[in-house]
Coordinates of C-alpha atoms in Angstrom, one line a residue:
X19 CA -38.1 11.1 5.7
X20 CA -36.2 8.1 7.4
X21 CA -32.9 7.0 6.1
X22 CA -34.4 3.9 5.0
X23 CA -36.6 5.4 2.6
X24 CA -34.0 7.4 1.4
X25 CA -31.7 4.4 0.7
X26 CA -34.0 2.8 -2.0
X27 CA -31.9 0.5 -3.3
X28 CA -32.1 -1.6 0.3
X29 CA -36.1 -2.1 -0.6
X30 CA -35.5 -5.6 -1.2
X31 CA -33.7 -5.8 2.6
X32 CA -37.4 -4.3 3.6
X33 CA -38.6 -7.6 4.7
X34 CA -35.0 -8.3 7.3
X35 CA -35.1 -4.7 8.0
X36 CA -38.2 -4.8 9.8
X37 CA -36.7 -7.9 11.5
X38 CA -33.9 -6.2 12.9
X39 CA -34.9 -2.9 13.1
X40 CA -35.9 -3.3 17.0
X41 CA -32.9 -4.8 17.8
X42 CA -30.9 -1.7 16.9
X43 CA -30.6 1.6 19.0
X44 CA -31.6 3.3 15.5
X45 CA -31.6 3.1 11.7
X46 CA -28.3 4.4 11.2
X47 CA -27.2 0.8 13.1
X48 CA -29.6 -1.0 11.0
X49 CA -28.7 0.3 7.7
X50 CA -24.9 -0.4 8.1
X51 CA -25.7 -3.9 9.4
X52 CA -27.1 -4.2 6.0
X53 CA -24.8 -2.2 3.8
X54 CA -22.9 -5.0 5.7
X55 CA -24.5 -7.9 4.6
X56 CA -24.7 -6.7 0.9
X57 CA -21.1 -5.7 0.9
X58 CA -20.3 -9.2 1.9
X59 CA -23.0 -10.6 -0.8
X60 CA -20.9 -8.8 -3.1
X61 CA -17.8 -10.4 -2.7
X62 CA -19.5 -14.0 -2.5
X63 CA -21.9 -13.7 -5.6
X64 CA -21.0 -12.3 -8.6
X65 CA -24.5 -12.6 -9.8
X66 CA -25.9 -10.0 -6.9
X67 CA -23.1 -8.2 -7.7
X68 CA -24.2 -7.0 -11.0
X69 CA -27.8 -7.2 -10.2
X70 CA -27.3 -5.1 -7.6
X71 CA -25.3 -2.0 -9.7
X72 CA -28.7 -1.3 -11.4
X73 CA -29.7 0.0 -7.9
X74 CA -26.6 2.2 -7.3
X75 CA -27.2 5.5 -8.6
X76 CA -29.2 6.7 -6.5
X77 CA -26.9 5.2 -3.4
X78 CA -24.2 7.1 -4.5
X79 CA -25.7 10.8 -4.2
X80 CA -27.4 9.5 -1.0
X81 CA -23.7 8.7 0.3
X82 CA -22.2 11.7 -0.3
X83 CA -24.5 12.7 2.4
X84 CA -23.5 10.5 5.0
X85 CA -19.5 12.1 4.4
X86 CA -20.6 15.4 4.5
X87 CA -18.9 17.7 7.4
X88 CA -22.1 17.6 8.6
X89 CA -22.7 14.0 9.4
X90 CA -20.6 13.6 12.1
X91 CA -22.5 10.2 13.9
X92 CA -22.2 8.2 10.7
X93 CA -19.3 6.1 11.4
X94 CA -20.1 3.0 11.4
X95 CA -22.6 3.5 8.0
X96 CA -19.4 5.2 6.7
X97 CA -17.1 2.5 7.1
X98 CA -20.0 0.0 5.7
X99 CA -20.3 2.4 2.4
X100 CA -16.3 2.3 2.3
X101 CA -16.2 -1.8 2.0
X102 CA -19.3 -2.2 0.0
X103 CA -17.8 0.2 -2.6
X104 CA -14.5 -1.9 -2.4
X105 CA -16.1 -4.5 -3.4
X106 CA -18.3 -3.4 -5.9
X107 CA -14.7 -2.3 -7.8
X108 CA -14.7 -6.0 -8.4
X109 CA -16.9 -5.6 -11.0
X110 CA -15.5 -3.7 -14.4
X111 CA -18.6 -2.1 -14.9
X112 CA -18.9 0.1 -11.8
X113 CA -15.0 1.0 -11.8
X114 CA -15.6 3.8 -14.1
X115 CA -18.7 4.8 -12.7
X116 CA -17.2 5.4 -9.3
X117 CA -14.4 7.2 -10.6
X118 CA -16.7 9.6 -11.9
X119 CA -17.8 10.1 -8.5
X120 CA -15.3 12.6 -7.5
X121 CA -17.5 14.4 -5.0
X122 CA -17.9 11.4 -3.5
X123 CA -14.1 10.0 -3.5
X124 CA -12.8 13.4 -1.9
X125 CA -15.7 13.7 1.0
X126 CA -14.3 10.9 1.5
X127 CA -10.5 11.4 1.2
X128 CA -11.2 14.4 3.7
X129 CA -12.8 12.4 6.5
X130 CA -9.5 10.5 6.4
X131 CA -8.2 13.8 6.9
X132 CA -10.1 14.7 9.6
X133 CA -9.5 11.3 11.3
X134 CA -5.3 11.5 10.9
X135 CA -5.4 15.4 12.2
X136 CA -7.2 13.5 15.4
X137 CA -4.8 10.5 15.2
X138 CA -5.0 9.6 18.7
X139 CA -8.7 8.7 17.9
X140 CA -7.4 5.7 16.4
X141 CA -7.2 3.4 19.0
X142 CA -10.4 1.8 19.4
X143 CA -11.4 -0.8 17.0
X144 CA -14.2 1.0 15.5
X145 CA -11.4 3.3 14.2
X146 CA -9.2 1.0 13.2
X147 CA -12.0 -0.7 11.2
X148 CA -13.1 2.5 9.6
X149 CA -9.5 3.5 8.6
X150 CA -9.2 -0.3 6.8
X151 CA -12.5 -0.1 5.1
X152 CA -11.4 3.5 3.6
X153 CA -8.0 2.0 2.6
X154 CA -9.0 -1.0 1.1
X155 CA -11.5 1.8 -1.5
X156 CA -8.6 3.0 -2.4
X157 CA -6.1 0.5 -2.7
X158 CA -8.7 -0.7 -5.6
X159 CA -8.7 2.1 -7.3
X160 CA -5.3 2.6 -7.0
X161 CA -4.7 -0.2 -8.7
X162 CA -7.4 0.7 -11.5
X163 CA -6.0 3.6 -11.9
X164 CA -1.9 2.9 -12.7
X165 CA -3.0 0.1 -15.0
X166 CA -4.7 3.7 -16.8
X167 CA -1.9 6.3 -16.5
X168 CA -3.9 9.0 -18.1
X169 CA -6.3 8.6 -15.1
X170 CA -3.2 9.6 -12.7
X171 CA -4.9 13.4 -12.7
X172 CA -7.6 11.7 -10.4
X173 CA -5.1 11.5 -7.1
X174 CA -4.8 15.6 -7.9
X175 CA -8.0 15.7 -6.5
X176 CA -7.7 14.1 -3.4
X177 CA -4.1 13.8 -2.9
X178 CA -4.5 10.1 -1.7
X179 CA -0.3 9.4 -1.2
X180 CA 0.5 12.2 0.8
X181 CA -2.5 12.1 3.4
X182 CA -1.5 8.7 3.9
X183 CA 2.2 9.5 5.1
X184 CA 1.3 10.4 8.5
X185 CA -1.1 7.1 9.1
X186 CA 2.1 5.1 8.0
X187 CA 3.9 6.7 11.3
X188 CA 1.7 4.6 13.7
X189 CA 3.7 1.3 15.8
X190 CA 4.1 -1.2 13.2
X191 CA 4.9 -3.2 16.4
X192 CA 1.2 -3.4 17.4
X193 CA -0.7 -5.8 15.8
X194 CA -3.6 -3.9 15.7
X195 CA -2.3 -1.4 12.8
X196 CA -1.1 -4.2 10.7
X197 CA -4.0 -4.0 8.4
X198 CA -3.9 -0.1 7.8
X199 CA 0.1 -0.2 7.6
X200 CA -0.1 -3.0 4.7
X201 CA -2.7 -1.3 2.8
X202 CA -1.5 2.3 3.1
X203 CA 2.2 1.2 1.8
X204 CA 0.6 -1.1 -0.9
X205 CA -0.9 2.0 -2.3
X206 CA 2.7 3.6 -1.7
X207 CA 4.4 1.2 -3.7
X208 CA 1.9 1.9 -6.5
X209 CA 1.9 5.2 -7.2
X210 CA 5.3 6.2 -6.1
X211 CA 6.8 6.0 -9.3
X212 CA 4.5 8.6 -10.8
X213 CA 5.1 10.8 -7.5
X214 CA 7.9 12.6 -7.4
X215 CA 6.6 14.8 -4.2
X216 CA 6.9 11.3 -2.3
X217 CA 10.5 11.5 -2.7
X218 CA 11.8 13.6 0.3
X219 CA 13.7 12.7 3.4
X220 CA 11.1 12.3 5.8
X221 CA 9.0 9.6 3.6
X222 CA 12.5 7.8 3.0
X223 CA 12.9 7.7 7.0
X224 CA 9.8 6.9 6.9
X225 CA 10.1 3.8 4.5
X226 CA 13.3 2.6 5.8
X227 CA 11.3 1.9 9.4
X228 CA 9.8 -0.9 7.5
X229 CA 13.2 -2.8 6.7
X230 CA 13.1 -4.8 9.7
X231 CA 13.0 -8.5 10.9
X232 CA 9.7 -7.8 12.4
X233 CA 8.0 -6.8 9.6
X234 CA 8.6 -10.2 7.6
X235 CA 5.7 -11.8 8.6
X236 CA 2.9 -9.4 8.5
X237 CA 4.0 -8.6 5.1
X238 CA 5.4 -4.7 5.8
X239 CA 9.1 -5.6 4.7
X240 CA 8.0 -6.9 1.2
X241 CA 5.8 -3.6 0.4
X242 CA 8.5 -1.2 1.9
X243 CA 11.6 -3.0 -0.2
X244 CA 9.4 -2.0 -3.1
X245 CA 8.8 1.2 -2.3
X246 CA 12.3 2.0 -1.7
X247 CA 14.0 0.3 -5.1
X248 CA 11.1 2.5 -6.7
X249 CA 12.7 5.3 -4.4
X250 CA 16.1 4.8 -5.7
X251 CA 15.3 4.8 -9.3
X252 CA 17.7 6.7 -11.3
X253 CA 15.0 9.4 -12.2
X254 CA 14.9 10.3 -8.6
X255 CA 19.0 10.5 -8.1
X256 CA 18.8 14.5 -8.8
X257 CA 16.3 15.0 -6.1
X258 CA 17.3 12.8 -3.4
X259 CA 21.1 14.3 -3.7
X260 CA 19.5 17.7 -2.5
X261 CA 18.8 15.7 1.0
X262 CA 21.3 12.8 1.4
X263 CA 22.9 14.7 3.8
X264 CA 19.7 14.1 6.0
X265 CA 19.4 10.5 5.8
X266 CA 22.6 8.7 6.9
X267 CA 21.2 7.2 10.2
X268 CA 18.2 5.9 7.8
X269 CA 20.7 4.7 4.9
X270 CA 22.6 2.6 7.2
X271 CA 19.6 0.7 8.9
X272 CA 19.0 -0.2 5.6
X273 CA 22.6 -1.7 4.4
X274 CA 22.3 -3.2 8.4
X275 CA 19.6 -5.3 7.5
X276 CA 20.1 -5.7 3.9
X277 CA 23.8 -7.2 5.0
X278 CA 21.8 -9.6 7.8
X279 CA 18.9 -10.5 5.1
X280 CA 20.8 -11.7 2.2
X281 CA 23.2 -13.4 4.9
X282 CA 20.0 -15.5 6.7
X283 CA 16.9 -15.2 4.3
X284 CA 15.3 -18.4 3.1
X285 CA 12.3 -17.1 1.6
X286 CA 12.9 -16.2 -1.9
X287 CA 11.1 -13.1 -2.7
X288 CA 12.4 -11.4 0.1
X289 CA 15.9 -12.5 -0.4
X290 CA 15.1 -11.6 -4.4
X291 CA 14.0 -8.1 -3.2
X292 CA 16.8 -7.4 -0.8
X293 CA 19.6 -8.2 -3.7
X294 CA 17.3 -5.3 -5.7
X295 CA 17.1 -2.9 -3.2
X296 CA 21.2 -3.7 -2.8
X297 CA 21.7 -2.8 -6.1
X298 CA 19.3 0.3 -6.1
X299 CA 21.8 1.4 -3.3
X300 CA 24.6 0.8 -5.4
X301 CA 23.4 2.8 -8.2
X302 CA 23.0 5.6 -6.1
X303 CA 26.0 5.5 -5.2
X304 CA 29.1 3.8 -5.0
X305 CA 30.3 4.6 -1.8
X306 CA 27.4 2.8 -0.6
X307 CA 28.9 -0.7 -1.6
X308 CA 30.9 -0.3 1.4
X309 CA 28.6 -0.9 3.4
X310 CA 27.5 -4.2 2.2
X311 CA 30.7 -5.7 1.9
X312 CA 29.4 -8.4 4.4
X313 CA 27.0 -9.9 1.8
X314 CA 29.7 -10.7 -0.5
X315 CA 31.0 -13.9 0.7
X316 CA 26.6 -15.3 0.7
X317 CA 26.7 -13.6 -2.6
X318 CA 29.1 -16.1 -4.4
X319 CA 27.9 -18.9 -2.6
X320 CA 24.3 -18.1 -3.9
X321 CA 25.8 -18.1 -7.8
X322 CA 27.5 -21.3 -7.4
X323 CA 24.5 -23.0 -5.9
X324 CA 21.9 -21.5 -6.8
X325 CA 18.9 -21.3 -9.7
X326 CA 16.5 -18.8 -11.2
X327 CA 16.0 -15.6 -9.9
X328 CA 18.4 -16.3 -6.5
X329 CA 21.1 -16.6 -8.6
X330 CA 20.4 -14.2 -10.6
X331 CA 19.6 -11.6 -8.7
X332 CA 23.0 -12.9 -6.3
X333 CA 25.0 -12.5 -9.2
X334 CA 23.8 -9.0 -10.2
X335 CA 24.3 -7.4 -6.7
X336 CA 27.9 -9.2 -7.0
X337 CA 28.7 -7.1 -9.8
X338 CA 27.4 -3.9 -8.4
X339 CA 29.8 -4.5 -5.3
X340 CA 32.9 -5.4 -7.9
X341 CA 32.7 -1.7 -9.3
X342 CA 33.9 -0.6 -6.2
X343 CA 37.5 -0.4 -6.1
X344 CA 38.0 -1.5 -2.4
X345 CA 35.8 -4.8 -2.9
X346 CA 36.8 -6.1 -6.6
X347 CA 40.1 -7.7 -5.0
X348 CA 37.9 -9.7 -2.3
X349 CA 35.3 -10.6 -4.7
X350 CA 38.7 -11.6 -7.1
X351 CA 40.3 -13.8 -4.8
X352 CA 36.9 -15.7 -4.0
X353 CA 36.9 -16.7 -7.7
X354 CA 33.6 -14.1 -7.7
X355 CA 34.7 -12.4 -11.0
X356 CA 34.9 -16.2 -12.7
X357 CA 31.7 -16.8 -11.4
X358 CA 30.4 -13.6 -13.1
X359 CA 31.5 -13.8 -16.5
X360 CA 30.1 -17.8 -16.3
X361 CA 26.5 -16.3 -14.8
X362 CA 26.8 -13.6 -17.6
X363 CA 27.3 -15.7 -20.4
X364 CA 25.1 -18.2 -19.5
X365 CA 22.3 -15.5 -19.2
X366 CA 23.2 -14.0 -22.8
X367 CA 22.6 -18.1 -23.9
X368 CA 19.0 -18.0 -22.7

């Protein structure tokens, strides 16, 4: 039986499949040109969308053929499968149906085993494209599944966070990884909260990487300051403590570029974020403070001149940094603490 046949849900493709079918070495090309082309019809019509979930039953036992250990030149139809059932997860109907697929979801999670335990496969674009397309799956379900937390018992069977650690390793310098780096920590930022085997020194190393200048504008910095205030959270202080001593090179690249983001930031989330993670630091521990003593000066400046959540978020990093006994004097004699108590009761008004 040919894989067309098997795949009978592409029977009304039969008609373009014959068209291209001799322009392709074989059917598994010609198949994933049109799990292409439906995957892309998907996203653009949400009318073929739902007609086309009446055909999917039957796909999804076929496809957990094509992830079998077995199938080892299905690549490309792999990658296809991956980004059709992205965007299938667009409609309500089918997200509970594939997460009832969990034959299906960890054939797959283990082929993005397979592919980091060979990481130095990932070079070539086919790769790099099949890598995305398995990211993006589960970057949609991930989301489907924190707005559920009683469907959190679903990453037990695939263990989705910590395979993706090692991917998040790769040079966030080359521009080639960008799409794979933004999706793997958007599913970080996620699920971290509800993970506490995330929160260990190498993932905070790890994490911290992505506090740089250069990863402002292909979006890195943004998802790795929300990983790392969801790092910091108070439930977490108990385990972190147990390897601090591990992570004071890592700490102070953070309070490094904290101090030079708040100082030069103009974009507002960013700068919003960075005051957070500054005060998640803080809360961890005073002694941190210290270190962002430079901010403090930017700080009041922001309060005075500043609206909404800049000045807000100013002011409350500005009162972390006065709990320290070597910095409430500066902050003092900059008229900070009047600046406070104004900021305070004006937000108590509202």
């Amino acid at each position: 039986m040919c894989i067309r046949d098997r795949y009978r849900m592409f029977a009304v493709f039969e008609p373009l499949y014959n068209v291209l079918m001799p322009k392709f070495r074989d059917e598994h090309e010609a198949l994933s040109s049109l799990l292409a082309l439906a995957s892309n019809l998907c996203v653009g019509s949400p009318a073929f969308r739902r007609d086309f979930l009446g055909l999917i039953d039957r796909a999804l036992r076929d496809f957990e053929e094509v992830f079998r250990p077995t199938a080892s030149k299905f690549l490309r139809l792999q990658r296809q499968i991956c980004s059709l059932l992205a965007n299938l997860l667009n409609e309500a109907s089918f997200q509970e149906r594939l997460l009832r697929e969990q034959t299906l979801l960890t054939l797959i999670a283990v082929k993005l085993d397979l592919t980091f335990d060979t990481k130095e496969k990932i070079v070539s674009k086919r790769y790099i494209s099949f890598v995305e397309c398995i990211f993006a799956l589960f970057a949609n379900l991930t989301v489907i599944i924190i707005e559920n937390p009683g469907r959190l018992s679903l990453f037990e069977g695939y263990r989705l966070p910590q395979r993706l650690l090692p991917i998040l390793s790769m040079d966030k310098s080359d521009a080639k990884y960008t799409t794979i780096l933004q999706r793997g920590l958007s599913i970080i930022s996620r699920v971290i909260a509800d993970q506490p085997e995330l929160i260990t020194a190498d993932a905070f190393k790890l994490f911290a990487n992505f506090i740089d200048e250069s990863c402002q504008k292909n979006g890195l910095l943004g998802h790795a300051q929300r990983i790392l205030i969801k790092f910091l959270a108070k439930r977490n202080c108990e385990r972190i403590a147990q390897f601090e001593s591990q992570i004071p090179e890592a700490m102070q690249k953070i309070q490094t570029e904290l101090v030079r983001m708040i100082n030069t930031e103009t974009d507002e989330t960013i700068y919003s974020n960075g005051c957070t993670l500054g005060c998640s630091i803080v809360d961890f521990s005073i002694e941190y403070a210290l270190g962002l003593r430079g901010v403090i000066q930017n700080l009041i400046n922001k309060v005075k001149d500043k609206t909404g959540s800049v000045r807000k978020n100013s002011g409350l990093l500005l009162a972390r940094l006065a709990k320290h006994p070597a910095l409430i004097e500066e902050i003092r004699s900059l008229h900070g603490i009047e600046l406070l108590m104004s900021l305070s009761a004006q937000l108590l008004d509202k």
